[in-house]
Amino acid sequence: MPQYSQHSFGLQLALLSRAWRAELDRRLANLGLSQARWLVLRHLSVMKSPPTQRELAQIVGVEGPTLARLLDSLESQRLVKRVTVPEDRRAKRVTLTEQARPLIEQIETIASQMRSEVFVGIAEEDVRRCEDVHERILANLTRE
């Protein structure tokens, strides 16, 4: 692939990511949530057991202090709680509250509607091909 095309691809990817996040933030604003907060709630909602803060930070892909601020905010909204791990008092497990469940359903509905609108006119095969390319690029980036 020519150097210019690779540069253009990376730039488009960055712009797409930023635009996607901004649109989702706009749609979630009336719920008092941003994509960052939604992402934390989403991960917690699909995990089999409550992760520690450190595990959740790795899964979400943020630094510990960033996650701590997100959790402070979600805790003040009574959507998550942090529970001390008996075998390590310094560690905290993060759990969803019952109040979070209906909100997560609302978020999923909003996100699903957005995806439906964003993918209009794009063939499923094209989406799969794009995912394959993204996976290969990610593998190249994370290869040691």
PDB file of C-alpha atoms in Angstrom:
ATOM      1  CA  MET A   1       0.000   0.000   0.000  1.00  0.00           C
ATOM      2  CA  PRO A   2       1.414   3.431  -0.864  1.00  0.00           C
ATOM      3  CA  GLN A   3       2.622   5.588   2.044  1.00  0.00           C
ATOM      4  CA  TYR A   4      -0.047   8.261   1.362  1.00  0.00           C
ATOM      5  CA  SER A   5      -2.874   5.683   1.519  1.00  0.00           C
ATOM      6  CA  GLN A   6      -1.576   4.358   4.858  1.00  0.00           C
ATOM      7  CA  HIS A   7      -1.444   7.898   6.264  1.00  0.00           C
ATOM      8  CA  SER A   8      -4.930   8.661   4.949  1.00  0.00           C
ATOM      9  CA  PHE A   9      -6.272   5.397   6.432  1.00  0.00           C
ATOM     10  CA  GLY A  10      -4.888   6.219   9.871  1.00  0.00           C
ATOM     11  CA  LEU A  11      -6.278   9.750   9.744  1.00  0.00           C
ATOM     12  CA  GLN A  12      -9.712   8.500   8.679  1.00  0.00           C
ATOM     13  CA  LEU A  13      -9.676   5.942  11.477  1.00  0.00           C
ATOM     14  CA  ALA A  14      -8.905   8.646  14.051  1.00  0.00           C
ATOM     15  CA  LEU A  15     -11.620  10.944  12.668  1.00  0.00           C
ATOM     16  CA  LEU A  16     -14.157   8.110  12.591  1.00  0.00           C
ATOM     17  CA  SER A  17     -13.405   7.178  16.196  1.00  0.00           C
ATOM     18  CA  ARG A  18     -13.735  10.785  17.350  1.00  0.00           C
ATOM     19  CA  ALA A  19     -16.982  11.345  15.416  1.00  0.00           C
ATOM     20  CA  TRP A  20     -18.502   8.071  16.682  1.00  0.00           C
ATOM     21  CA  ARG A  21     -17.705   8.966  20.271  1.00  0.00           C
ATOM     22  CA  ALA A  22     -19.000  12.532  19.913  1.00  0.00           C
ATOM     23  CA  GLU A  23     -22.297  11.344  18.443  1.00  0.00           C
ATOM     24  CA  LEU A  24     -22.790   8.728  21.135  1.00  0.00           C
ATOM     25  CA  ASP A  25     -21.921  11.306  23.817  1.00  0.00           C
ATOM     26  CA  ARG A  26     -24.497  13.672  22.292  1.00  0.00           C
ATOM     27  CA  ARG A  27     -27.193  11.003  22.363  1.00  0.00           C
ATOM     28  CA  LEU A  28     -26.394   9.924  25.934  1.00  0.00           C
ATOM     29  CA  ALA A  29     -26.049  13.445  27.360  1.00  0.00           C
ATOM     30  CA  ASN A  30     -29.650  13.635  28.613  1.00  0.00           C
ATOM     31  CA  LEU A  31     -28.982  10.490  30.672  1.00  0.00           C
ATOM     32  CA  GLY A  32     -26.027  12.195  32.365  1.00  0.00           C
ATOM     33  CA  LEU A  33     -23.612   9.801  30.704  1.00  0.00           C
ATOM     34  CA  SER A  34     -20.739   9.920  28.282  1.00  0.00           C
ATOM     35  CA  GLN A  35     -19.339   7.087  26.206  1.00  0.00           C
ATOM     36  CA  ALA A  36     -16.573   6.635  28.792  1.00  0.00           C
ATOM     37  CA  ARG A  37     -19.101   6.046  31.582  1.00  0.00           C
ATOM     38  CA  TRP A  38     -21.293   3.922  29.319  1.00  0.00           C
ATOM     39  CA  LEU A  39     -18.305   1.783  28.383  1.00  0.00           C
ATOM     40  CA  VAL A  40     -17.611   1.021  32.042  1.00  0.00           C
ATOM     41  CA  LEU A  41     -21.270   0.127  32.638  1.00  0.00           C
ATOM     42  CA  ARG A  42     -21.379  -2.024  29.491  1.00  0.00           C
ATOM     43  CA  HIS A  43     -18.314  -4.027  30.468  1.00  0.00           C
ATOM     44  CA  LEU A  44     -19.635  -4.551  33.979  1.00  0.00           C
ATOM     45  CA  SER A  45     -23.010  -5.685  32.625  1.00  0.00           C
ATOM     46  CA  VAL A  46     -21.524  -8.517  30.551  1.00  0.00           C
ATOM     47  CA  MET A  47     -18.849  -9.746  32.949  1.00  0.00           C
ATOM     48  CA  LYS A  48     -19.508 -13.005  34.785  1.00  0.00           C
ATOM     49  CA  SER A  49     -17.993 -11.808  38.051  1.00  0.00           C
ATOM     50  CA  PRO A  50     -17.180  -8.354  39.408  1.00  0.00           C
ATOM     51  CA  PRO A  51     -13.672  -7.257  38.426  1.00  0.00           C
ATOM     52  CA  THR A  52     -11.239  -5.378  40.601  1.00  0.00           C
ATOM     53  CA  GLN A  53     -10.651  -1.738  39.715  1.00  0.00           C
ATOM     54  CA  ARG A  54      -7.262  -2.677  38.267  1.00  0.00           C
ATOM     55  CA  GLU A  55      -8.794  -5.425  36.076  1.00  0.00           C
ATOM     56  CA  LEU A  56     -11.560  -3.094  34.909  1.00  0.00           C
ATOM     57  CA  ALA A  57      -9.053  -0.372  33.996  1.00  0.00           C
ATOM     58  CA  GLN A  58      -7.184  -2.866  31.799  1.00  0.00           C
ATOM     59  CA  ILE A  59     -10.379  -4.127  30.162  1.00  0.00           C
ATOM     60  CA  VAL A  60     -11.685  -0.623  29.452  1.00  0.00           C
ATOM     61  CA  GLY A  61      -8.238   0.548  28.346  1.00  0.00           C
ATOM     62  CA  VAL A  62      -7.736   3.477  30.706  1.00  0.00           C
ATOM     63  CA  GLU A  63      -5.251   4.352  33.425  1.00  0.00           C
ATOM     64  CA  GLY A  64      -6.155   3.674  37.055  1.00  0.00           C
ATOM     65  CA  PRO A  65      -6.680   7.333  38.042  1.00  0.00           C
ATOM     66  CA  THR A  66      -8.944   7.892  35.026  1.00  0.00           C
ATOM     67  CA  LEU A  67     -11.064   4.889  35.975  1.00  0.00           C
ATOM     68  CA  ALA A  68     -11.177   6.072  39.593  1.00  0.00           C
ATOM     69  CA  ARG A  69     -12.692   9.400  38.460  1.00  0.00           C
ATOM     70  CA  LEU A  70     -15.221   7.581  36.256  1.00  0.00           C
ATOM     71  CA  LEU A  71     -16.170   5.294  39.136  1.00  0.00           C
ATOM     72  CA  ASP A  72     -16.487   8.258  41.523  1.00  0.00           C
ATOM     73  CA  SER A  73     -18.974   9.777  39.089  1.00  0.00           C
ATOM     74  CA  LEU A  74     -20.881   6.523  38.560  1.00  0.00           C
ATOM     75  CA  GLU A  75     -20.943   5.927  42.316  1.00  0.00           C
ATOM     76  CA  SER A  76     -22.377   9.389  42.934  1.00  0.00           C
ATOM     77  CA  GLN A  77     -25.131   8.480  40.437  1.00  0.00           C
ATOM     78  CA  ARG A  78     -25.648   5.260  42.450  1.00  0.00           C
ATOM     79  CA  LEU A  79     -24.912   3.094  39.396  1.00  0.00           C
ATOM     80  CA  VAL A  80     -21.890   1.196  40.745  1.00  0.00           C
ATOM     81  CA  LYS A  81     -20.396   0.319  44.102  1.00  0.00           C
ATOM     82  CA  ARG A  82     -16.901  -0.602  45.122  1.00  0.00           C
ATOM     83  CA  VAL A  83     -16.592  -3.507  47.521  1.00  0.00           C
ATOM     84  CA  THR A  84     -13.437  -4.334  49.463  1.00  0.00           C
ATOM     85  CA  VAL A  85     -11.839  -7.655  48.548  1.00  0.00           C
ATOM     86  CA  PRO A  86     -11.545  -9.652  51.812  1.00  0.00           C
ATOM     87  CA  GLU A  87      -8.168 -11.201  50.933  1.00  0.00           C
ATOM     88  CA  ASP A  88      -6.662  -7.832  49.897  1.00  0.00           C
ATOM     89  CA  ARG A  89      -8.128  -4.805  51.672  1.00  0.00           C
ATOM     90  CA  ARG A  90      -6.406  -2.446  49.233  1.00  0.00           C
ATOM     91  CA  ALA A  91      -8.269  -3.947  46.262  1.00  0.00           C
ATOM     92  CA  LYS A  92     -11.870  -3.111  45.405  1.00  0.00           C
ATOM     93  CA  ARG A  93     -14.302  -5.058  43.240  1.00  0.00           C
ATOM     94  CA  VAL A  94     -16.683  -3.008  41.124  1.00  0.00           C
ATOM     95  CA  THR A  95     -20.322  -4.072  40.922  1.00  0.00           C
ATOM     96  CA  LEU A  96     -23.409  -2.661  39.261  1.00  0.00           C
ATOM     97  CA  THR A  97     -26.312  -1.545  41.402  1.00  0.00           C
ATOM     98  CA  GLU A  98     -29.887  -2.512  40.623  1.00  0.00           C
ATOM     99  CA  GLN A  99     -30.481   1.104  39.559  1.00  0.00           C
ATOM    100  CA  ALA A 100     -27.995   0.623  36.728  1.00  0.00           C
ATOM    101  CA  ARG A 101     -29.870  -2.205  34.960  1.00  0.00           C
ATOM    102  CA  PRO A 102     -32.743  -0.160  33.462  1.00  0.00           C
ATOM    103  CA  LEU A 103     -30.287   2.568  32.495  1.00  0.00           C
ATOM    104  CA  ILE A 104     -28.071   0.051  30.691  1.00  0.00           C
ATOM    105  CA  GLU A 105     -31.122  -1.112  28.724  1.00  0.00           C
ATOM    106  CA  GLN A 106     -31.796   2.515  27.710  1.00  0.00           C
ATOM    107  CA  ILE A 107     -28.167   2.976  26.699  1.00  0.00           C
ATOM    108  CA  GLU A 108     -28.231  -0.210  24.622  1.00  0.00           C
ATOM    109  CA  THR A 109     -31.380   0.985  22.849  1.00  0.00           C
ATOM    110  CA  ILE A 110     -29.795   4.367  22.063  1.00  0.00           C
ATOM    111  CA  ALA A 111     -26.530   2.789  20.902  1.00  0.00           C
ATOM    112  CA  SER A 112     -28.360   0.217  18.783  1.00  0.00           C
ATOM    113  CA  GLN A 113     -30.404   2.948  17.103  1.00  0.00           C
ATOM    114  CA  MET A 114     -27.244   4.894  16.354  1.00  0.00           C
ATOM    115  CA  ARG A 115     -25.540   1.832  14.852  1.00  0.00           C
ATOM    116  CA  SER A 116     -28.600   1.204  12.671  1.00  0.00           C
ATOM    117  CA  GLU A 117     -28.394   4.750  11.334  1.00  0.00           C
ATOM    118  CA  VAL A 118     -24.601   4.760  10.907  1.00  0.00           C
ATOM    119  CA  PHE A 119     -24.480   1.485   8.966  1.00  0.00           C
ATOM    120  CA  VAL A 120     -27.279   2.347   6.510  1.00  0.00           C
ATOM    121  CA  GLY A 121     -26.201   1.432   2.985  1.00  0.00           C
ATOM    122  CA  ILE A 122     -23.172  -0.593   4.104  1.00  0.00           C
ATOM    123  CA  ALA A 123     -23.197  -4.289   3.255  1.00  0.00           C
ATOM    124  CA  GLU A 124     -22.641  -6.789   6.064  1.00  0.00           C
ATOM    125  CA  GLU A 125     -19.801  -8.289   4.027  1.00  0.00           C
ATOM    126  CA  ASP A 126     -18.060  -4.904   3.909  1.00  0.00           C
ATOM    127  CA  VAL A 127     -18.372  -4.512   7.668  1.00  0.00           C
ATOM    128  CA  ARG A 128     -16.867  -7.987   8.209  1.00  0.00           C
ATOM    129  CA  ARG A 129     -14.007  -7.219   5.820  1.00  0.00           C
ATOM    130  CA  CYS A 130     -13.319  -3.966   7.654  1.00  0.00           C
ATOM    131  CA  GLU A 131     -13.334  -5.783  11.007  1.00  0.00           C
ATOM    132  CA  ASP A 132     -10.802  -8.272   9.617  1.00  0.00           C
ATOM    133  CA  VAL A 133      -8.513  -5.438   8.529  1.00  0.00           C
ATOM    134  CA  HIS A 134      -8.860  -3.743  11.919  1.00  0.00           C
ATOM    135  CA  GLU A 135      -8.004  -7.011  13.695  1.00  0.00           C
ATOM    136  CA  ARG A 136      -4.868  -7.453  11.589  1.00  0.00           C
ATOM    137  CA  ILE A 137      -3.748  -3.880  12.202  1.00  0.00           C
ATOM    138  CA  LEU A 138      -4.385  -4.253  15.945  1.00  0.00           C
ATOM    139  CA  ALA A 139      -2.416  -7.509  15.979  1.00  0.00           C
ATOM    140  CA  ASN A 140       0.479  -5.737  14.221  1.00  0.00           C
ATOM    141  CA  LEU A 141       0.334  -2.880  16.721  1.00  0.00           C
ATOM    142  CA  THR A 142       0.290  -5.135  19.771  1.00  0.00           C
ATOM    143  CA  ARG A 143       2.828  -7.674  18.521  1.00  0.00           C
ATOM    144  CA  GLU A 144       6.007  -7.763  20.603  1.00  0.00           C
TER     145      GLU A 144
END
